[in-house]
Coordinates of C-alpha atoms in Angstrom, one line a residue:
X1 CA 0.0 0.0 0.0
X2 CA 3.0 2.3 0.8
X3 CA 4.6 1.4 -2.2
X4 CA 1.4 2.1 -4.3
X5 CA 1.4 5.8 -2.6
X6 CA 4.8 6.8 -3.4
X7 CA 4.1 5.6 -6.9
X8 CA 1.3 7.7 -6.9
X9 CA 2.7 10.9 -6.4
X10 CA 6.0 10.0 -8.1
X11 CA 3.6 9.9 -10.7
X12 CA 1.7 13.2 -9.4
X13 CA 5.0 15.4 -9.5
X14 CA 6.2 14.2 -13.1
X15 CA 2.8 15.6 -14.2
X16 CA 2.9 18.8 -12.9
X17 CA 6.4 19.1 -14.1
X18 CA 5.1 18.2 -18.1
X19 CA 2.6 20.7 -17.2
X20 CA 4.4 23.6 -15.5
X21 CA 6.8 23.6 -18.7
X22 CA 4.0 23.3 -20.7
X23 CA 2.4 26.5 -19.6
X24 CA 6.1 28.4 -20.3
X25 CA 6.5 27.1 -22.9
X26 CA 2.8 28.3 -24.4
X27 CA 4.0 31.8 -22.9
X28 CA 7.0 32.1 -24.9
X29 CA 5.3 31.0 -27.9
X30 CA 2.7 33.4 -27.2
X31 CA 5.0 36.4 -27.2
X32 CA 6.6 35.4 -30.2
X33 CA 3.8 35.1 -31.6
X34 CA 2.6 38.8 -30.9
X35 CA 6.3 40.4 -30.9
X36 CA 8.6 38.8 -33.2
X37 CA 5.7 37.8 -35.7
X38 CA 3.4 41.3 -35.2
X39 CA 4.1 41.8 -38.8
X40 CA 3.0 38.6 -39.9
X41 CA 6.6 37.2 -40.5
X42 CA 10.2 37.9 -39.6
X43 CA 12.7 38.3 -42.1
X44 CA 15.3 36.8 -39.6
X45 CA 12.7 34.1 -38.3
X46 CA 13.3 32.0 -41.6
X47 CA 16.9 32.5 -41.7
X48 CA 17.2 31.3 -38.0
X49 CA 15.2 28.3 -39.0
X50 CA 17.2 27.6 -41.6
X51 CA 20.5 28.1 -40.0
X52 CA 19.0 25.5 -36.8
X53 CA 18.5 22.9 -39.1
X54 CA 21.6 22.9 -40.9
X55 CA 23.7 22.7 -37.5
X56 CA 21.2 20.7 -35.9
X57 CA 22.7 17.4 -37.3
X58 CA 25.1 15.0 -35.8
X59 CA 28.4 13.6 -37.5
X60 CA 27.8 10.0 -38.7
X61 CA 29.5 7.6 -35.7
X62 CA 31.3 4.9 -38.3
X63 CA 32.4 5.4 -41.6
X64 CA 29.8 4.8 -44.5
X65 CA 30.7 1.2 -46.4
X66 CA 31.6 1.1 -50.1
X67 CA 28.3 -0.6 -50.8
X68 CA 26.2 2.3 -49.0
X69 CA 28.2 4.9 -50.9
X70 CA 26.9 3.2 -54.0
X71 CA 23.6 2.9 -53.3
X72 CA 21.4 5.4 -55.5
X73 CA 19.7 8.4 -53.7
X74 CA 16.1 7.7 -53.0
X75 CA 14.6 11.2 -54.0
X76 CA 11.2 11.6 -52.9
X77 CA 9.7 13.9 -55.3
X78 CA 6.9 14.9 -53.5
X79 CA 8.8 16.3 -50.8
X80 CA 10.9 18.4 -53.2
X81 CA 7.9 19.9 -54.9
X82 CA 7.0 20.8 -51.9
X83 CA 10.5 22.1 -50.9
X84 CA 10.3 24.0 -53.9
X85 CA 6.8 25.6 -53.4
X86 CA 8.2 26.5 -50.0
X87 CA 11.8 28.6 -51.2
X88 CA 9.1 30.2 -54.0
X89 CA 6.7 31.4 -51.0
X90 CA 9.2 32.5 -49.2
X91 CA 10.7 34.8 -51.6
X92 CA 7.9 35.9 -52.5
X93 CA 7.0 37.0 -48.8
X94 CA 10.5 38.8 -48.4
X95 CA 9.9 40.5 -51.6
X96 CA 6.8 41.7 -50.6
X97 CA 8.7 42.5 -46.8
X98 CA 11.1 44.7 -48.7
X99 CA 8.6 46.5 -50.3
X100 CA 6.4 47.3 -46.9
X101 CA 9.7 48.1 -45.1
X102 CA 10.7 50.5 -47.8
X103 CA 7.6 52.2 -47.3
X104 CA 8.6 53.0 -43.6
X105 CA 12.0 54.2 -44.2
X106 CA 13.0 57.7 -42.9
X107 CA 15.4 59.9 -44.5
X108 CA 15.5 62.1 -41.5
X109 CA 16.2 59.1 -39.4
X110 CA 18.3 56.7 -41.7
X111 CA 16.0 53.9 -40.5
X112 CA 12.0 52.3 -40.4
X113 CA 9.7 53.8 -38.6
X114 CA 6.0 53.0 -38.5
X115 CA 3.5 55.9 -39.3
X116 CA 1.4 57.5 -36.1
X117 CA -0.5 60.1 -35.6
X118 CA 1.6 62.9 -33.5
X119 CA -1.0 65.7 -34.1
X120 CA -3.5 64.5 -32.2
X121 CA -1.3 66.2 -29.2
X122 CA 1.2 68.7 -31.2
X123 CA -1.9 70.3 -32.8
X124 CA -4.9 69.0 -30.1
X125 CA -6.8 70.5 -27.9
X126 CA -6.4 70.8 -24.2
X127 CA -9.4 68.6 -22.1
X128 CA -7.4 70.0 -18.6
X129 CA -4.9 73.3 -18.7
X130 CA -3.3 74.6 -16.0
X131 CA -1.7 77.4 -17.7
X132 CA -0.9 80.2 -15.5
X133 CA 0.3 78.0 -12.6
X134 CA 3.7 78.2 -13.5
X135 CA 3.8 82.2 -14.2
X136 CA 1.7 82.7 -10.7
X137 CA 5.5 81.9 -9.4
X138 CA 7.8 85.7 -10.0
X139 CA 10.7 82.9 -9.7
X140 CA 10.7 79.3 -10.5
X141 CA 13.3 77.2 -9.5
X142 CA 12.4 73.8 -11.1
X143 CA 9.1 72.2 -12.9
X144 CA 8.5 68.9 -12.1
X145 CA 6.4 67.4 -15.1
X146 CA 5.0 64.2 -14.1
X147 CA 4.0 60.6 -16.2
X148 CA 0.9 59.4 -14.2
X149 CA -1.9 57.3 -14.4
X150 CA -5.5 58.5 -13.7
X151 CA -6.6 56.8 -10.8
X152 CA -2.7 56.9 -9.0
X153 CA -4.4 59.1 -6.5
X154 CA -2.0 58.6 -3.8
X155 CA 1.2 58.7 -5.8
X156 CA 0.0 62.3 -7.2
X157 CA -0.3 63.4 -2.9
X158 CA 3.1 62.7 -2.2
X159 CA 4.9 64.1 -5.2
X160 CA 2.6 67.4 -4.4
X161 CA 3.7 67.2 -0.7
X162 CA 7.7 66.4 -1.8
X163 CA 7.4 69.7 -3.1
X164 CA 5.8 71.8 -1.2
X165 CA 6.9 73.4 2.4
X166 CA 8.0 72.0 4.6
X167 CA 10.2 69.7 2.7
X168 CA 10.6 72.2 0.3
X169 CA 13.9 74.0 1.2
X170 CA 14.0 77.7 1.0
X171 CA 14.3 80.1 -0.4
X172 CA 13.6 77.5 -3.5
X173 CA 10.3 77.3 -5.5
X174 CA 9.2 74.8 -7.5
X175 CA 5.7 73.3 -9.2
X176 CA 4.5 70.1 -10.0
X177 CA 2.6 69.2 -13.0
X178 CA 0.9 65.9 -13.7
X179 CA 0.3 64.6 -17.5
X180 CA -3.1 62.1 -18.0
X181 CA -4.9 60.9 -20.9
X182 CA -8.1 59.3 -20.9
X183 CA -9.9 56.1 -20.8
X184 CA -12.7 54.8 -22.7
X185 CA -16.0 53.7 -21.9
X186 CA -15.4 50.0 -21.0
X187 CA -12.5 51.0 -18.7
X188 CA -13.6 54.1 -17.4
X189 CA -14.5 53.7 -13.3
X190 CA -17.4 56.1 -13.0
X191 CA -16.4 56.7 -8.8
X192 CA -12.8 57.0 -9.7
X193 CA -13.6 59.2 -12.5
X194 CA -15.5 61.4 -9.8
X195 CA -12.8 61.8 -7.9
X196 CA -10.1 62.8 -10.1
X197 CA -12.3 65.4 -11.0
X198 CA -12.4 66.8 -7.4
X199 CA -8.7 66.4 -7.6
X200 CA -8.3 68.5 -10.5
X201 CA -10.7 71.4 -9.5
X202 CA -9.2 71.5 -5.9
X203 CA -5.1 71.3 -7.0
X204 CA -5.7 72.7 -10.9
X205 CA -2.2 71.0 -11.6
X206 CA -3.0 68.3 -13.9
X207 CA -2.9 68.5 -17.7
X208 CA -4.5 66.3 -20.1
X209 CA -5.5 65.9 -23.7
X210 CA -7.9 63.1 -25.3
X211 CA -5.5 60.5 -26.5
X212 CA -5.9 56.7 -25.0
X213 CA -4.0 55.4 -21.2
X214 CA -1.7 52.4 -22.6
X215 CA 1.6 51.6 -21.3
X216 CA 2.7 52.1 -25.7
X217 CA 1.1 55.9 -25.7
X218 CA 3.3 57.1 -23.7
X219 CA 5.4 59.0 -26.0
X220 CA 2.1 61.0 -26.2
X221 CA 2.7 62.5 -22.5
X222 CA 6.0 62.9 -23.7
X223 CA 5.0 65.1 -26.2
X224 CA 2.8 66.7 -23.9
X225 CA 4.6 68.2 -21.5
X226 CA 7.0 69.4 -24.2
X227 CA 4.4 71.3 -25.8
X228 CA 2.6 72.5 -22.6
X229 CA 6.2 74.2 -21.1
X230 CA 6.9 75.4 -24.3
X231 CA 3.9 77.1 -24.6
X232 CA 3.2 78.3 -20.3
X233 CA 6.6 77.7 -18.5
X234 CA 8.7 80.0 -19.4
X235 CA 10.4 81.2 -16.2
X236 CA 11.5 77.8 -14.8
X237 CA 15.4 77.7 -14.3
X238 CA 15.3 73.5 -15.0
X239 CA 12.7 71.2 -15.8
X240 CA 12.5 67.3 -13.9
X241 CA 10.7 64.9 -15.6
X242 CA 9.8 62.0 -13.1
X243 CA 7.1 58.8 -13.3
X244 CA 4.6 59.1 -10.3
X245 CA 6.5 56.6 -8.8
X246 CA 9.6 57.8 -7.8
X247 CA 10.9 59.4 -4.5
X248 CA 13.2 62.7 -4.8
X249 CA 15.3 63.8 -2.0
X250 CA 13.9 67.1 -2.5
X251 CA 16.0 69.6 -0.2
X252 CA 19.1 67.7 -2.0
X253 CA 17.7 68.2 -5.7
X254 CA 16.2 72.2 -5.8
X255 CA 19.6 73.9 -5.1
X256 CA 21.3 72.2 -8.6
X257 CA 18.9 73.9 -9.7
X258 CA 20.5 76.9 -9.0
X259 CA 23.9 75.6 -8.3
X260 CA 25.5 73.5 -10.6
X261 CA 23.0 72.6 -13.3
X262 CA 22.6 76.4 -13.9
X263 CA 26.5 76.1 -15.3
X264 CA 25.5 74.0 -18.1
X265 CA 23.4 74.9 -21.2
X266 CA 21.6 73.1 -23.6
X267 CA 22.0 69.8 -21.3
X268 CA 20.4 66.6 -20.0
X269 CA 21.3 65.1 -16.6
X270 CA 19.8 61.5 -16.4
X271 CA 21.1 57.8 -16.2
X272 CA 22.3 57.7 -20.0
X273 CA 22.3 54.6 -22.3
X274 CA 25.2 55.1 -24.8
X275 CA 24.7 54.7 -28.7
X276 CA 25.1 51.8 -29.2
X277 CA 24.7 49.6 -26.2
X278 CA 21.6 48.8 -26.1
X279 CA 19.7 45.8 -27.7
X280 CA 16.3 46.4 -29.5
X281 CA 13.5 44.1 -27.8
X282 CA 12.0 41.8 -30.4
X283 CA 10.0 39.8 -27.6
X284 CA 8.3 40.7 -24.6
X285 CA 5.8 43.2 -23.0
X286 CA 7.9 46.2 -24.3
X287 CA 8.8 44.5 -27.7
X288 CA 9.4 46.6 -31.0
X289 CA 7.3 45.7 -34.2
X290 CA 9.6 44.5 -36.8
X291 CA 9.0 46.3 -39.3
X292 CA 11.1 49.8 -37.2
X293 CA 14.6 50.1 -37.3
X294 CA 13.9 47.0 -39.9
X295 CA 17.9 45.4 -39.9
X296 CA 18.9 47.4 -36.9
X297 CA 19.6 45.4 -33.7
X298 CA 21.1 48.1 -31.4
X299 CA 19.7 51.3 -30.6
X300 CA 22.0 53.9 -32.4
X301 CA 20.9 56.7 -30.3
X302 CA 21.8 58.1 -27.2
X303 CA 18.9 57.9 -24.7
X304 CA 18.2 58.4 -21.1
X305 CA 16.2 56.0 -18.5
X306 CA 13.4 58.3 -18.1
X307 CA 12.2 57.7 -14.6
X308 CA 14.5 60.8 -13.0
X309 CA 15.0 63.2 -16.0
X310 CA 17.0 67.1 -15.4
X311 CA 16.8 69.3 -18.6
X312 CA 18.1 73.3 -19.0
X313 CA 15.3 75.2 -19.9
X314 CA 16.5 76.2 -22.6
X315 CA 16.4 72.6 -24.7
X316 CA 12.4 72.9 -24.2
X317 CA 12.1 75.4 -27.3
X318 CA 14.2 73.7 -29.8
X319 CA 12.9 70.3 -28.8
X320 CA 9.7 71.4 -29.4
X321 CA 10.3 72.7 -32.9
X322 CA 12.4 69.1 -33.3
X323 CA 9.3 66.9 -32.5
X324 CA 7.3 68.2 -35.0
X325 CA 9.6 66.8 -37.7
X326 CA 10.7 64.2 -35.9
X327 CA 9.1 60.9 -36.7
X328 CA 7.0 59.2 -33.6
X329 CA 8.1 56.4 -31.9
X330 CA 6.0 54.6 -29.2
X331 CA 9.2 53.7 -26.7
X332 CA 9.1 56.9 -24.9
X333 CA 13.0 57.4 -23.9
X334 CA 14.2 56.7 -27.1
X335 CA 12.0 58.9 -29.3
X336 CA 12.3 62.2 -26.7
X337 CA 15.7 62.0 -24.9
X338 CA 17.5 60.2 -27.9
X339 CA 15.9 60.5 -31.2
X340 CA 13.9 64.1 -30.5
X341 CA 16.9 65.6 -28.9
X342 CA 19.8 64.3 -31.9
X343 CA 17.0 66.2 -34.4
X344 CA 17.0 69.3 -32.3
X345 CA 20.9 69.1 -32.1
X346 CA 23.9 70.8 -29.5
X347 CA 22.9 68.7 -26.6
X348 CA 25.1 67.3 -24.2
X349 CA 24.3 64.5 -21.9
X350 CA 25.4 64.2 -17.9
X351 CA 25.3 61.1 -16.7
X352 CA 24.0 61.2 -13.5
X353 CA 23.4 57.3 -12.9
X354 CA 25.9 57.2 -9.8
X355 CA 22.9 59.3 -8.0
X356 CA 19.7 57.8 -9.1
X357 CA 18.8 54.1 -9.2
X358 CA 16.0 51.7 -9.6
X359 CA 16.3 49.6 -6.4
X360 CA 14.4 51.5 -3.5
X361 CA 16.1 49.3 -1.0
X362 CA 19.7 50.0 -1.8
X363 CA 18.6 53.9 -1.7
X364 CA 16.9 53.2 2.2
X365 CA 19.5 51.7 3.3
X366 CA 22.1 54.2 2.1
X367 CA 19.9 56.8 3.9
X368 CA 19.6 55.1 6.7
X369 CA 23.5 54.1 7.4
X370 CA 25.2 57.2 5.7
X371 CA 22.5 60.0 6.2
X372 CA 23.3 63.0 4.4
X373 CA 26.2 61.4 3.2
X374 CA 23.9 59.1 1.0
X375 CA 25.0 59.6 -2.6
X376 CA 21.2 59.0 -3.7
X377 CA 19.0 61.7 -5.1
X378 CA 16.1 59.7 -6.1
X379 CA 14.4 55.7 -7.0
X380 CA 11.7 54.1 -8.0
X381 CA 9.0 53.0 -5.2
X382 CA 6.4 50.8 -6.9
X383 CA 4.5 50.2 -3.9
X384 CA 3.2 53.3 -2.0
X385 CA 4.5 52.0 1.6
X386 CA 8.3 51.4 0.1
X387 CA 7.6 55.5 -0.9
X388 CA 6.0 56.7 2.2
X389 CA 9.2 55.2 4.2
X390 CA 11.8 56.7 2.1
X391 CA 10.1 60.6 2.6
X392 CA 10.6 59.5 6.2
X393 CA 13.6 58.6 5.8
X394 CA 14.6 61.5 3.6
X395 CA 12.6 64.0 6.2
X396 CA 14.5 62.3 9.8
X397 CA 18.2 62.6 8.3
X398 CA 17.2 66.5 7.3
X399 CA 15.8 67.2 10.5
X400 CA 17.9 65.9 12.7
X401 CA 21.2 64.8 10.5
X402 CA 22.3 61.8 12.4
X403 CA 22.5 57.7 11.8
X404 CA 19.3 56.2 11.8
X405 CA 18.9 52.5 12.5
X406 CA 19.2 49.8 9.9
X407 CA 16.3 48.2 9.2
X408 CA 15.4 45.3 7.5
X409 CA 13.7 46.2 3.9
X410 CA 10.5 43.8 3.3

């Protein structure tokens, strides 16, 4: 009876093994499916076929006799016609590639780029404008233009508190400005919707135009708040572009603004990706259609990660002449901080990435052990408990400046 029992679930675990691979496997296939294939076919999907099979064989373990060297060649001749059919369609389907791809090229760029519709913001009208909060300031120190969701309620309340007194140092000013879209019918929340309303008639700080919330539209906030400070910020010293959820060190960032960013003109402060080191995604969430930067396998741009963003105000006015004839493209920090910035030309890029980082924990516990010795200015809190302890942190080292104790991140 034991023996039947351990057979059993011997039996038991091999099947959820067949099936747990089963299910990753239908994921990856999935994704392939809707990246690497989103045009249909992938001119390098054949060749890496092709190239599998010829190096998938294995070397013959004894030598061939003289009697199986002179046997004659069965040739099936179904099988070629059909080998045959299959070289013919697939010409055919790169010939008809080549043609779509042409299509797409961009002199200005030197590569593919799919068509989009860029107007929609550059020439749109405004659903939400705050326009004179930015002039109600005589001076501005720095304009903090924000990539948020709708319903990121909380997120929006501490970036607003960050910077305003009393973590805002003085004599320093600065204003936050939040950039939305909109959702349609079948993904609106009425209640929500209710009370963002409230949110923008009490703060008036939020700006937003009629173009659809997706994580691939986000070069239209991009666009956005370009458009909007070029058009009603015109008396901020430096402009921060942040996501909603990121934590600033604020009484360490606003006197840059005045101190050493104020040096450099016509300049971009970030955590830079060279030209040239990074690698295109063809698969996954974030993967890029085909048929752009068709051939291309590294980015050949310089580009910033743009969660913690510093620009000189004066890039804002030739970048927003250089979008307009700058080709859209729906990965955000590429098409603004790499390809919108080569087109408007003269920039120089700081890199900054020694400061800022992705990893909340290694900035906490920085804080924490080194105080206002932390080399951090900012992270990334995804969950809004990680981002109410690090503006505690952040506030205890500022108001008191001494060691706090370690604790243990969760």
């Amino acid at each position: 009876m034991v023996h039947d029992i351990s057979y059993l679930r011997l039996k038991l675990a091999r099947a959820a093994n067949v099936c747990y691979y089963a299910v990753i496997l239908s994921q990856v296939l999935i994704w392939t499916y809707v990246c690497v294939d989103f045009s249909g076919t992938n001119p390098n999907f054949e060749q890496t076929v092709d190239l599998e099979i010829r190096g998938g064989g294995q070397w013959p373990q004894t030598e061939p006799t003289a009697d199986q060297l002179a046997r004659p060649l069965m040739v099936d001749a179904r099988a070629q016609s059909q080998t045959t059919a299959t070289n013919e369609h697939k010409k055919a389907s790169s010939q008809r590639q080549a043609e779509d791809w042409n299509k797409y090229f961009s002199p200005l760029l030197g590569h593919t780029i799919l068509p989009r519709n860029p107007w929609i913001v550059l020439n749109g009208s405004y659903i939400e404008n705050p326009s004179r909060i930015c002039t109600q300031h005589l001076d501005l120190d720095l304009v903090v233009v924000v990539h948020t969701a709708p319903y990121n309620f909380i997120k929006r309340r501490m970036l607003r508190e960050s910077f305003s007194p009393p973590r805002l140092p003085r004599p320093y000013t600065a204003q936050v400005v939040f950039m939305l879209g909109t959702f349609n019918s079948t993904t609106v929340d009425p209640a929500k919707e209710l009370n963002l309303t409230a949110e923008i008639r009490k703060y008036n700080d939020i700006v937003r135009m009629d173009f659809q919330e997706h994580f691939r539209n986000l070069t239209y906030k991009a666009m956005l708040w370009l458009r909007w400070l070029d058009e009603h910020c015109p008396n901020a010293l430096m402009v921060l572009k942040l996501d909603d959820d990121v934590v600033m060190d604020v009484k360490k960032v606003l006197p840059l603004s005045r101190g050493l960013f104020s040096k450099y003109k016509r300049s971009i402060f970030c955590s830079t990706n060279p030209k040239g080191t990074q690698p295109i995604p063809r698969i996954g969430r974030t993967c890029v259609d085909p048929r752009e930067f068709t051939g291309v396998k590294i980015y050949p741009y310089t580009y910033c990660s743009g969660f913690i963003v510093f620009l000189s105000r004066d890039l804002i006015s030739p970048m927003a002449k250089a979008v307009r004839r700058t080709p859209m493209y729906n990965v955000d920090d590429v098409f603004m901080f790499g390809m919108v910035a080569k087109m408007a030309g003269n920039v120089t890029y700081h890199n900054i990435g020694y400061n800022i980082t992705l990893w909340h924990d290694k900035v906490y516990n920085c804080t924490v052990s080194d105080g206002l010795g932390c080399r951090y200015y900012g992270t990334m809190a995804k969950k809004d408990n990680h981002a109410i302890r690090m503006y505690d942190a952040f506030d205890r080292i500022h108001r008191y400046d001494f060691k706090i104790p370690t604790l243990k991140v969760v």
